[in-house]
mmCIF file of C-alpha atoms and ligand atoms in Angstrom:
data_model
loop_
_atom_site.group_PDB
_atom_site.id
_atom_site.type_symbol
_atom_site.label_atom_id
_atom_site.label_comp_id
_atom_site.label_asym_id
_atom_site.label_seq_id
_atom_site.Cartn_x
_atom_site.Cartn_y
_atom_site.Cartn_z
ATOM 1 C CA UNK A 1 10.303 45.889 9.616
ATOM 2 C CA UNK A 2 6.733 46.962 8.961
ATOM 3 C CA UNK A 3 3.911 45.858 11.248
ATOM 4 C CA UNK A 4 2.602 43.591 8.510
ATOM 5 C CA UNK A 5 5.970 41.895 8.012
ATOM 6 C CA UNK A 6 6.479 41.318 11.737
ATOM 7 C CA UNK A 7 3.121 39.524 11.924
ATOM 8 C CA UNK A 8 3.718 37.682 8.685
ATOM 9 C CA UNK A 9 1.793 34.455 8.250
ATOM 10 C CA UNK A 10 4.376 31.717 7.674
ATOM 11 C CA UNK A 11 4.122 29.106 4.923
ATOM 12 C CA UNK A 12 4.251 26.082 7.193
ATOM 13 C CA UNK A 13 4.732 25.031 10.804
ATOM 14 C CA UNK A 14 4.941 21.664 12.575
ATOM 15 C CA UNK A 15 2.737 20.604 15.507
ATOM 16 C CA UNK A 16 5.018 19.627 18.395
ATOM 17 C CA UNK A 17 4.015 19.165 22.009
ATOM 18 C CA UNK A 18 4.891 17.532 25.326
ATOM 19 C CA UNK A 19 4.500 14.052 23.796
ATOM 20 C CA UNK A 20 7.256 14.706 21.270
ATOM 21 C CA UNK A 21 9.456 16.232 23.993
ATOM 22 C CA UNK A 22 8.909 13.269 26.305
ATOM 23 C CA UNK A 23 9.625 10.739 23.555
ATOM 24 C CA UNK A 24 12.882 12.380 22.535
ATOM 25 C CA UNK A 25 13.964 12.936 26.148
ATOM 26 C CA UNK A 26 13.380 9.280 26.949
ATOM 27 C CA UNK A 27 15.705 8.225 24.136
ATOM 28 C CA UNK A 28 18.312 10.790 25.192
ATOM 29 C CA UNK A 29 18.260 9.476 28.748
ATOM 30 C CA UNK A 30 18.421 5.855 27.577
ATOM 31 C CA UNK A 31 21.793 6.547 25.999
ATOM 32 C CA UNK A 32 20.894 4.492 22.921
ATOM 33 C CA UNK A 33 20.585 7.037 20.162
ATOM 34 C CA UNK A 34 20.912 4.776 17.136
ATOM 35 C CA UNK A 35 20.037 1.224 16.027
ATOM 36 C CA UNK A 36 17.791 1.002 19.074
ATOM 37 C CA UNK A 37 14.229 -0.158 19.701
ATOM 38 C CA UNK A 38 12.476 2.998 18.456
ATOM 39 C CA UNK A 39 13.390 2.193 14.849
ATOM 40 C CA UNK A 40 11.429 -1.081 14.502
ATOM 41 C CA UNK A 41 8.679 0.338 16.755
ATOM 42 C CA UNK A 42 8.183 3.311 14.419
ATOM 43 C CA UNK A 43 8.324 1.052 11.352
ATOM 44 C CA UNK A 44 5.699 -1.325 12.736
ATOM 45 C CA UNK A 45 3.388 1.486 13.820
ATOM 46 C CA UNK A 46 3.703 3.192 10.419
ATOM 47 C CA UNK A 47 3.091 0.000 8.417
ATOM 48 C CA UNK A 48 0.160 -0.891 10.670
ATOM 49 C CA UNK A 49 -1.437 2.489 10.200
ATOM 50 C CA UNK A 50 -1.277 2.192 6.392
ATOM 51 C CA UNK A 51 -2.236 -1.458 6.277
ATOM 52 C CA UNK A 52 0.921 -2.639 4.500
ATOM 53 C CA UNK A 53 3.166 -5.514 5.549
ATOM 54 C CA UNK A 54 6.535 -3.769 5.871
ATOM 55 C CA UNK A 55 8.155 -0.390 6.382
ATOM 56 C CA UNK A 56 11.810 0.654 6.545
ATOM 57 C CA UNK A 57 12.822 3.928 8.182
ATOM 58 C CA UNK A 58 15.451 5.927 6.319
ATOM 59 C CA UNK A 59 17.292 9.200 6.780
ATOM 60 C CA UNK A 60 15.259 11.159 4.212
ATOM 61 C CA UNK A 61 12.641 10.807 1.532
ATOM 62 C CA UNK A 62 15.391 11.196 -1.056
ATOM 63 C CA UNK A 63 17.375 8.317 0.483
ATOM 64 C CA UNK A 64 14.187 6.226 0.426
ATOM 65 C CA UNK A 65 13.649 6.962 -3.277
ATOM 66 C CA UNK A 66 17.217 5.922 -4.019
ATOM 67 C CA UNK A 67 16.879 2.605 -2.178
ATOM 68 C CA UNK A 68 13.401 1.919 -3.613
ATOM 69 C CA UNK A 69 14.665 2.400 -7.192
ATOM 70 C CA UNK A 70 17.529 -0.005 -6.480
ATOM 71 C CA UNK A 71 15.054 -2.464 -4.957
ATOM 72 C CA UNK A 72 12.968 -2.659 -8.163
ATOM 73 C CA UNK A 73 16.129 -3.223 -10.202
ATOM 74 C CA UNK A 74 16.905 0.191 -11.736
ATOM 75 C CA UNK A 75 20.471 0.158 -13.063
ATOM 76 C CA UNK A 76 23.021 2.139 -15.001
ATOM 77 C CA UNK A 77 21.644 3.122 -18.413
ATOM 78 C CA UNK A 78 17.984 2.357 -17.602
ATOM 79 C CA UNK A 79 15.149 4.792 -18.068
ATOM 80 C CA UNK A 80 12.596 5.715 -15.425
ATOM 81 C CA UNK A 81 9.378 7.389 -16.594
ATOM 82 C CA UNK A 82 8.364 10.113 -14.166
ATOM 83 C CA UNK A 83 6.717 13.519 -13.796
ATOM 84 C CA UNK A 84 8.436 16.873 -14.339
ATOM 85 C CA UNK A 85 5.972 18.452 -11.864
ATOM 86 C CA UNK A 86 7.512 17.332 -8.575
ATOM 87 C CA UNK A 87 10.128 18.226 -6.012
ATOM 88 C CA UNK A 88 13.503 17.731 -7.702
ATOM 89 C CA UNK A 89 14.352 14.739 -5.469
ATOM 90 C CA UNK A 90 12.185 12.307 -7.468
ATOM 91 C CA UNK A 91 14.194 12.890 -10.666
ATOM 92 C CA UNK A 92 17.539 13.242 -8.862
ATOM 93 C CA UNK A 93 17.131 9.800 -7.255
ATOM 94 C CA UNK A 94 17.180 8.182 -10.726
ATOM 95 C CA UNK A 95 20.499 9.862 -11.458
ATOM 96 C CA UNK A 96 22.045 8.387 -8.302
ATOM 97 C CA UNK A 97 21.876 5.035 -10.148
ATOM 98 C CA UNK A 98 22.907 6.628 -13.470
ATOM 99 C CA UNK A 99 19.433 5.930 -14.814
ATOM 100 C CA UNK A 100 17.763 8.583 -16.958
ATOM 101 C CA UNK A 101 14.578 10.250 -15.721
ATOM 102 C CA UNK A 102 12.286 10.346 -18.767
ATOM 103 C CA UNK A 103 9.591 12.929 -18.193
ATOM 104 C CA UNK A 104 5.996 12.755 -19.405
ATOM 105 C CA UNK A 105 3.309 15.405 -19.041
ATOM 106 C CA UNK A 106 0.765 15.705 -16.256
ATOM 107 C CA UNK A 107 -2.999 15.604 -15.990
ATOM 108 C CA UNK A 108 -4.301 19.200 -15.948
ATOM 109 C CA UNK A 109 -6.824 18.446 -13.180
ATOM 110 C CA UNK A 110 -4.971 16.267 -10.678
ATOM 111 C CA UNK A 111 -1.508 17.601 -11.676
ATOM 112 C CA UNK A 112 -0.230 14.017 -11.409
ATOM 113 C CA UNK A 113 1.697 12.095 -14.077
ATOM 114 C CA UNK A 114 -0.774 11.165 -16.840
ATOM 115 C CA UNK A 115 -0.776 7.378 -17.406
ATOM 116 C CA UNK A 116 -1.347 7.825 -21.164
ATOM 117 C CA UNK A 117 1.570 10.231 -21.491
ATOM 118 C CA UNK A 118 3.670 7.851 -19.391
ATOM 119 C CA UNK A 119 2.737 4.899 -21.623
ATOM 120 C CA UNK A 120 3.830 6.893 -24.680
ATOM 121 C CA UNK A 121 7.224 7.565 -23.049
ATOM 122 C CA UNK A 122 7.966 3.883 -22.380
ATOM 123 C CA UNK A 123 10.828 2.369 -24.415
ATOM 124 C CA UNK A 124 12.635 -1.001 -24.291
ATOM 125 C CA UNK A 125 15.019 0.624 -21.783
ATOM 126 C CA UNK A 126 12.251 1.615 -19.332
ATOM 127 C CA UNK A 127 13.007 -0.172 -16.067
ATOM 128 C CA UNK A 128 10.408 1.465 -13.840
ATOM 129 C CA UNK A 129 7.659 4.046 -13.479
ATOM 130 C CA UNK A 130 7.975 6.699 -10.772
ATOM 131 C CA UNK A 131 4.639 8.453 -10.236
ATOM 132 C CA UNK A 132 4.435 11.148 -7.554
ATOM 133 C CA UNK A 133 1.272 11.771 -5.516
ATOM 134 C CA UNK A 134 1.645 15.488 -5.964
ATOM 135 C CA UNK A 135 0.193 17.819 -3.341
ATOM 136 C CA UNK A 136 -1.192 14.729 -1.593
ATOM 137 C CA UNK A 137 -3.616 13.802 -4.384
ATOM 138 C CA UNK A 138 -3.501 10.060 -5.237
ATOM 139 C CA UNK A 139 -1.825 9.338 -8.565
ATOM 140 C CA UNK A 140 -3.740 6.975 -10.882
ATOM 141 C CA UNK A 141 -1.973 3.809 -9.717
ATOM 142 C CA UNK A 142 -4.462 1.423 -11.364
ATOM 143 C CA UNK A 143 -3.634 3.213 -14.640
ATOM 144 C CA UNK A 144 0.109 2.695 -14.113
ATOM 145 C CA UNK A 145 -0.293 -0.885 -12.890
ATOM 146 C CA UNK A 146 -1.894 -1.768 -16.249
ATOM 147 C CA UNK A 147 1.397 -0.884 -17.981
ATOM 148 C CA UNK A 148 3.013 -3.928 -16.353
ATOM 149 C CA UNK A 149 6.299 -2.299 -15.290
ATOM 150 C CA UNK A 150 7.901 -2.097 -11.845
ATOM 151 C CA UNK A 151 6.610 0.926 -9.930
ATOM 152 C CA UNK A 152 8.126 3.090 -7.220
ATOM 153 C CA UNK A 153 5.707 5.585 -5.680
ATOM 154 C CA UNK A 154 6.859 8.957 -4.439
ATOM 155 C CA UNK A 155 4.335 9.401 -1.630
ATOM 156 C CA UNK A 156 6.419 12.040 0.162
ATOM 157 C CA UNK A 157 3.536 14.536 0.003
ATOM 158 C CA UNK A 158 0.718 12.050 0.437
ATOM 159 C CA UNK A 159 0.533 10.651 3.961
ATOM 160 C CA UNK A 160 -3.163 10.144 4.722
ATOM 161 C CA UNK A 161 -4.268 9.938 1.068
ATOM 162 C CA UNK A 162 -6.499 7.064 -0.043
ATOM 163 C CA UNK A 163 -7.111 5.579 -3.491
ATOM 164 C CA UNK A 164 -10.606 5.210 -4.943
ATOM 165 C CA UNK A 165 -10.501 1.458 -4.283
ATOM 166 C CA UNK A 166 -10.059 2.129 -0.557
ATOM 167 C CA UNK A 167 -6.361 1.241 -0.358
ATOM 168 C CA UNK A 168 -4.227 3.806 1.457
ATOM 169 C CA UNK A 169 -1.586 5.521 -0.649
ATOM 170 C CA UNK A 170 1.578 3.571 0.093
ATOM 171 C CA UNK A 171 -0.229 0.277 0.755
ATOM 172 C CA UNK A 172 -0.562 -1.123 -2.775
ATOM 173 C CA UNK A 173 2.601 -3.179 -2.303
ATOM 174 C CA UNK A 174 4.985 -1.311 -4.635
ATOM 175 C CA UNK A 175 7.809 0.349 -2.763
ATOM 176 C CA UNK A 176 6.302 3.714 -1.727
ATOM 177 C CA UNK A 177 8.368 6.462 -0.193
ATOM 178 C CA UNK A 178 7.318 8.959 2.477
ATOM 179 C CA UNK A 179 9.234 12.007 3.667
ATOM 180 C CA UNK A 180 9.353 13.522 7.144
ATOM 181 C CA UNK A 181 10.941 16.919 6.542
ATOM 182 C CA UNK A 182 9.547 19.639 8.814
ATOM 183 C CA UNK A 183 6.795 20.822 6.450
ATOM 184 C CA UNK A 184 5.358 17.352 5.793
ATOM 185 C CA UNK A 185 2.153 15.936 7.347
ATOM 186 C CA UNK A 186 4.352 14.091 9.880
ATOM 187 C CA UNK A 187 7.858 15.226 10.736
ATOM 188 C CA UNK A 188 10.979 13.790 12.319
ATOM 189 C CA UNK A 189 13.031 16.869 11.391
ATOM 190 C CA UNK A 190 14.628 14.940 8.555
ATOM 191 C CA UNK A 191 13.628 11.394 7.716
ATOM 192 C CA UNK A 192 11.653 9.056 5.532
ATOM 193 C CA UNK A 193 9.965 5.663 5.261
ATOM 194 C CA UNK A 194 9.697 3.088 2.498
ATOM 195 C CA UNK A 195 6.681 0.778 2.591
ATOM 196 C CA UNK A 196 6.427 -2.522 0.731
ATOM 197 C CA UNK A 197 4.418 -5.744 0.668
ATOM 198 C CA UNK A 198 7.550 -7.761 -0.129
ATOM 199 C CA UNK A 199 9.702 -9.169 2.698
ATOM 200 C CA UNK A 200 12.682 -9.529 0.341
ATOM 201 C CA UNK A 201 12.466 -5.843 -0.585
ATOM 202 C CA UNK A 202 12.297 -4.946 3.111
ATOM 203 C CA UNK A 203 15.437 -7.036 3.740
ATOM 204 C CA UNK A 204 17.287 -5.315 0.891
ATOM 205 C CA UNK A 205 16.240 -1.843 2.089
ATOM 206 C CA UNK A 206 17.322 -2.618 5.653
ATOM 207 C CA UNK A 207 20.684 -3.904 4.475
ATOM 208 C CA UNK A 208 21.427 -1.138 1.996
ATOM 209 C CA UNK A 209 20.533 1.666 4.425
ATOM 210 C CA UNK A 210 23.169 0.170 6.735
ATOM 211 C CA UNK A 211 26.262 -0.178 4.512
ATOM 212 C CA UNK A 212 25.063 -3.444 2.968
ATOM 213 C CA UNK A 213 25.144 -5.439 6.165
ATOM 214 C CA UNK A 214 22.850 -8.469 6.459
ATOM 215 C CA UNK A 215 20.884 -8.759 9.719
ATOM 216 C CA UNK A 216 22.890 -11.787 10.870
ATOM 217 C CA UNK A 217 26.281 -10.267 10.081
ATOM 218 C CA UNK A 218 28.608 -8.828 12.612
ATOM 219 C CA UNK A 219 30.725 -5.753 12.159
ATOM 220 C CA UNK A 220 33.247 -7.083 9.757
ATOM 221 C CA UNK A 221 31.445 -8.532 6.779
ATOM 222 C CA UNK A 222 29.172 -6.798 4.302
ATOM 223 C CA UNK A 223 27.848 -8.778 1.354
ATOM 224 C CA UNK A 224 26.684 -5.926 -0.876
ATOM 225 C CA UNK A 225 27.147 -2.226 -1.514
ATOM 226 C CA UNK A 226 25.276 -0.076 0.950
ATOM 227 C CA UNK A 227 24.899 3.465 2.215
ATOM 228 C CA UNK A 228 24.369 5.197 5.509
ATOM 229 C CA UNK A 229 20.695 6.027 5.170
ATOM 230 C CA UNK A 230 19.743 5.060 8.748
ATOM 231 C CA UNK A 231 17.185 7.003 10.776
ATOM 232 C CA UNK A 232 18.213 7.494 14.404
ATOM 233 C CA UNK A 233 16.191 6.680 17.519
ATOM 234 C CA UNK A 234 15.612 10.313 18.467
ATOM 235 C CA UNK A 235 13.926 10.856 15.105
ATOM 236 C CA UNK A 236 11.929 7.624 15.434
ATOM 237 C CA UNK A 237 10.694 8.653 18.898
ATOM 238 C CA UNK A 238 9.556 11.929 17.373
ATOM 239 C CA UNK A 239 7.868 9.962 14.575
ATOM 240 C CA UNK A 240 6.034 7.703 17.038
ATOM 241 C CA UNK A 241 4.645 10.729 18.888
ATOM 242 C CA UNK A 242 3.666 12.371 15.597
ATOM 243 C CA UNK A 243 1.911 9.196 14.452
ATOM 244 C CA UNK A 244 -0.220 9.318 17.618
ATOM 245 C CA UNK A 245 -1.523 12.736 16.661
ATOM 246 C CA UNK A 246 -1.599 12.174 12.888
ATOM 247 C CA UNK A 247 -5.386 11.854 12.582
ATOM 248 C CA UNK A 248 -5.837 15.169 14.356
ATOM 249 C CA UNK A 249 -3.206 16.912 12.241
ATOM 250 C CA UNK A 250 -4.715 15.577 8.994
ATOM 251 C CA UNK A 251 -8.202 16.654 10.067
ATOM 252 C CA UNK A 252 -6.855 20.113 10.933
ATOM 253 C CA UNK A 253 -5.232 20.419 7.500
ATOM 254 C CA UNK A 254 -8.470 19.353 5.788
ATOM 255 C CA UNK A 255 -10.396 21.939 7.825
ATOM 256 C CA UNK A 256 -7.969 24.720 6.838
ATOM 257 C CA UNK A 257 -8.326 23.639 3.178
ATOM 258 C CA UNK A 258 -12.112 23.925 3.514
ATOM 259 C CA UNK A 259 -11.795 27.474 4.882
ATOM 260 C CA UNK A 260 -9.551 28.367 1.954
ATOM 261 C CA UNK A 261 -12.046 26.948 -0.537
ATOM 262 C CA UNK A 262 -14.848 29.063 0.926
ATOM 263 C CA UNK A 263 -12.707 32.195 1.253
ATOM 264 C CA UNK A 264 -11.347 31.986 -2.304
ATOM 265 C CA UNK A 265 -14.569 30.899 -4.026
ATOM 266 C CA UNK A 266 -15.559 33.333 -6.745
ATOM 267 C CA UNK A 267 -12.055 34.755 -7.130
ATOM 268 C CA UNK A 268 -12.187 35.029 -10.879
ATOM 269 C CA UNK A 269 -9.701 32.969 -12.861
ATOM 270 C CA UNK A 270 -7.889 31.601 -9.790
ATOM 271 C CA UNK A 271 -7.166 27.846 -10.062
ATOM 272 C CA UNK A 272 -7.893 25.877 -6.882
ATOM 273 C CA UNK A 273 -6.759 22.348 -5.865
ATOM 274 C CA UNK A 274 -9.008 19.763 -7.536
ATOM 275 C CA UNK A 275 -11.744 18.366 -5.307
ATOM 276 C CA UNK A 276 -11.665 14.647 -4.473
ATOM 277 C CA UNK A 277 -13.208 12.563 -7.267
ATOM 278 C CA UNK A 278 -13.863 8.909 -8.050
ATOM 279 C CA UNK A 279 -13.376 7.924 -4.428
ATOM 280 C CA UNK A 280 -9.778 9.205 -4.345
ATOM 281 C CA UNK A 281 -9.071 11.179 -1.185
ATOM 282 C CA UNK A 282 -6.338 13.781 -0.872
ATOM 283 C CA UNK A 283 -4.018 13.794 2.134
ATOM 284 C CA UNK A 284 -3.726 17.548 2.523
ATOM 285 C CA UNK A 285 -0.123 18.758 2.339
ATOM 286 C CA UNK A 286 -0.099 22.222 0.736
ATOM 287 C CA UNK A 287 -2.682 24.646 -0.579
ATOM 288 C CA UNK A 288 -1.483 25.620 -4.043
ATOM 289 C CA UNK A 289 -3.410 27.967 -6.326
ATOM 290 C CA UNK A 290 -2.776 28.939 -9.944
ATOM 291 C CA UNK A 291 -2.919 32.662 -10.649
ATOM 292 C CA UNK A 292 -4.853 33.722 -13.760
ATOM 293 C CA UNK A 293 -2.847 33.415 -16.995
ATOM 294 C CA UNK A 294 -2.695 37.192 -17.482
ATOM 295 C CA UNK A 295 -0.985 37.807 -14.127
ATOM 296 C CA UNK A 296 2.735 37.887 -13.271
ATOM 297 C CA UNK A 297 3.023 35.139 -10.675
ATOM 298 C CA UNK A 298 6.269 36.408 -9.136
ATOM 299 C CA UNK A 299 4.813 39.907 -8.775
ATOM 300 C CA UNK A 300 1.826 38.364 -6.966
ATOM 301 C CA UNK A 301 4.223 36.668 -4.522
ATOM 302 C CA UNK A 302 6.063 39.960 -3.877
ATOM 303 C CA UNK A 303 2.802 41.824 -3.297
ATOM 304 C CA UNK A 304 1.586 39.147 -0.899
ATOM 305 C CA UNK A 305 4.846 39.457 1.044
ATOM 306 C CA UNK A 306 4.296 43.227 1.360
ATOM 307 C CA UNK A 307 0.939 42.389 2.935
ATOM 308 C CA UNK A 308 2.520 40.015 5.466
ATOM 309 C CA UNK A 309 1.685 36.784 3.672
ATOM 310 C CA UNK A 310 4.451 34.281 2.883
ATOM 311 C CA UNK A 311 4.015 32.317 -0.354
ATOM 312 C CA UNK A 312 6.258 30.666 -2.918
ATOM 313 C CA UNK A 313 6.379 29.429 -6.487
ATOM 314 C CA UNK A 314 5.570 25.757 -6.086
ATOM 315 C CA UNK A 315 6.525 23.721 -7.915
ATOM 316 C CA UNK A 316 8.961 24.782 -10.643
ATOM 317 C CA UNK A 317 9.162 22.340 -13.572
ATOM 318 C CA UNK A 318 12.128 20.015 -13.040
ATOM 319 C CA UNK A 319 13.103 19.761 -16.730
ATOM 320 C CA UNK A 320 13.508 23.554 -16.892
ATOM 321 C CA UNK A 321 15.918 23.749 -13.927
ATOM 322 C CA UNK A 322 19.402 24.755 -15.063
ATOM 323 C CA UNK A 323 20.987 21.428 -14.141
ATOM 324 C CA UNK A 324 18.410 19.442 -16.143
ATOM 325 C CA UNK A 325 18.571 21.851 -19.089
ATOM 326 C CA UNK A 326 22.349 21.560 -19.196
ATOM 327 C CA UNK A 327 22.652 17.834 -18.532
ATOM 328 C CA UNK A 328 19.817 16.690 -20.838
ATOM 329 C CA UNK A 329 19.130 19.563 -23.245
ATOM 330 C CA UNK A 330 15.604 20.112 -21.938
ATOM 331 C CA UNK A 331 13.773 23.246 -23.042
ATOM 332 C CA UNK A 332 10.430 25.053 -22.911
ATOM 333 C CA UNK A 333 7.586 23.491 -24.845
ATOM 334 C CA UNK A 334 8.284 19.835 -24.051
ATOM 335 C CA UNK A 335 5.569 19.403 -21.418
ATOM 336 C CA UNK A 336 3.022 22.165 -21.990
ATOM 337 C CA UNK A 337 0.575 21.258 -19.211
ATOM 338 C CA UNK A 338 3.321 21.044 -16.599
ATOM 339 C CA UNK A 339 4.952 24.260 -17.796
ATOM 340 C CA UNK A 340 1.694 26.211 -17.716
ATOM 341 C CA UNK A 341 0.811 24.963 -14.223
ATOM 342 C CA UNK A 342 4.346 25.475 -12.891
ATOM 343 C CA UNK A 343 4.448 29.064 -14.188
ATOM 344 C CA UNK A 344 1.197 30.009 -12.421
ATOM 345 C CA UNK A 345 1.446 28.046 -9.149
ATOM 346 C CA UNK A 346 1.676 29.697 -5.750
ATOM 347 C CA UNK A 347 1.754 27.832 -2.438
ATOM 348 C CA UNK A 348 -0.171 29.759 0.221
ATOM 349 C CA UNK A 349 0.417 29.497 3.986
ATOM 350 C CA UNK A 350 -0.927 26.116 5.095
ATOM 351 C CA UNK A 351 -0.409 24.311 8.405
ATOM 352 C CA UNK A 352 -2.597 22.481 10.943
ATOM 353 C CA UNK A 353 -2.713 25.288 13.483
ATOM 354 C CA UNK A 354 -3.646 27.957 10.964
ATOM 355 C CA UNK A 355 -6.715 29.882 12.140
ATOM 356 C CA UNK A 356 -9.781 30.842 10.144
ATOM 357 C CA UNK A 357 -8.757 34.476 10.717
ATOM 358 C CA UNK A 358 -5.368 33.855 9.120
ATOM 359 C CA UNK A 359 -7.004 32.161 6.124
ATOM 360 C CA UNK A 360 -9.299 35.192 5.810
ATOM 361 C CA UNK A 361 -6.253 37.502 5.967
ATOM 362 C CA UNK A 362 -4.585 35.580 3.128
ATOM 363 C CA UNK A 363 -7.781 35.659 1.079
ATOM 364 C CA UNK A 364 -8.184 39.417 1.572
ATOM 365 C CA UNK A 365 -4.557 39.990 0.552
ATOM 366 C CA UNK A 366 -4.939 37.791 -2.538
ATOM 367 C CA UNK A 367 -8.144 39.581 -3.549
ATOM 368 C CA UNK A 368 -6.380 42.951 -3.238
ATOM 369 C CA UNK A 369 -3.312 41.774 -5.142
ATOM 370 C CA UNK A 370 -5.362 40.277 -7.958
ATOM 371 C CA UNK A 371 -7.657 43.322 -7.955
ATOM 372 C CA UNK A 372 -10.758 41.158 -7.892
HETATM 373 C C1 PLP B 1 9.666 16.099 0.449
HETATM 374 C C2 PLP B 1 9.732 15.375 -0.843
HETATM 375 C C3 PLP B 1 10.712 14.403 -1.097
HETATM 376 C C4 PLP B 1 11.782 13.989 -0.115
HETATM 377 O O1 PLP B 1 12.416 15.007 0.481
HETATM 378 P P1 PLP B 1 13.504 14.805 1.645
HETATM 379 O O2 PLP B 1 13.810 16.229 1.950
HETATM 380 O O3 PLP B 1 14.645 14.074 1.065
HETATM 381 O O4 PLP B 1 12.885 14.077 2.771
HETATM 382 C C5 PLP B 1 10.658 13.722 -2.292
HETATM 383 N N1 PLP B 1 9.704 13.970 -3.203
HETATM 384 C C6 PLP B 1 8.746 14.881 -2.997
HETATM 385 C C7 PLP B 1 7.696 15.074 -4.042
HETATM 386 C C8 PLP B 1 8.732 15.633 -1.819
HETATM 387 O O5 PLP B 1 7.779 16.547 -1.622
#
């Protein structure tokens, strides 16, 4: 391994300390690893932080999306209008209910689902809209709310984001889904949370994550179909400790993003994340740039790796993935904005403990690779 490779700057890294260790150890020693007190404690703390009435902890963001779509009444044969520029989970979750994800193109600035394109994709079979707050930038929820359809928000990348009207992303009342995989703003290893303003939705989520059992039922009776999408107490203890340090971690991410902006300013033709506008505030999750149109993105990634910098194509367009091409006949040219952005996007190393020196190292490498 070359010196550069051995000192490679990783793409992501969680912040874990003695508080997380103590929280997990306490649960281990209590002997109650599941269905214990840490679950409602984490849910209450999370809902309180966002300013929303209810939250239900689940085993992953994907599980949360599945339950949230069921909660707004998405069924077999329905259509769900969503973005092709997302992690594949948002479209996959529709298929779990045999609903069809109907894609619409994205806004070239925010990279979020464009409400006008979404409106044009609505048909009599549309049962819900599924906007994604991509890269932590708030999707135009007021624009979607005007369409008058049920909404599920994929907020898995957007913890800490705030809408222009001052409401936290995830606190508008629609079921909104967060993810706690290790690269997210808050991690429980694997895990997720669904927020909602509706007590009946909360009750349905809680039942369906636990095999369809109602809260007052014993072991033997289940009054609806359910799943095992529970989050365990070890994970919830980790989540509680992470929530305590969330403000610090979000501020650290925002600071790293600021260093990147300064270090990459003037790099000709390089697309940077859009700045906050109209009062919307990004919850920083990744730092994704678009290489100039005349450059081979994958070659840029290889050259960065040779210089000790990890990076990845992020995100690929969902409709062009082989499964979606084969299952639905999707092809190039359907969503030109998404396809152009997806072909040029590169996620750079980005994590709360990244140093200014590391950001500088990435910027120097990118300048060399782009020859600018
Ligand atoms: C992380 C993520 C999810 C959920 O992922 P899980 O690994 O299931 O927790 C869903 N949608 C988006 C956009 C994501 O980034």
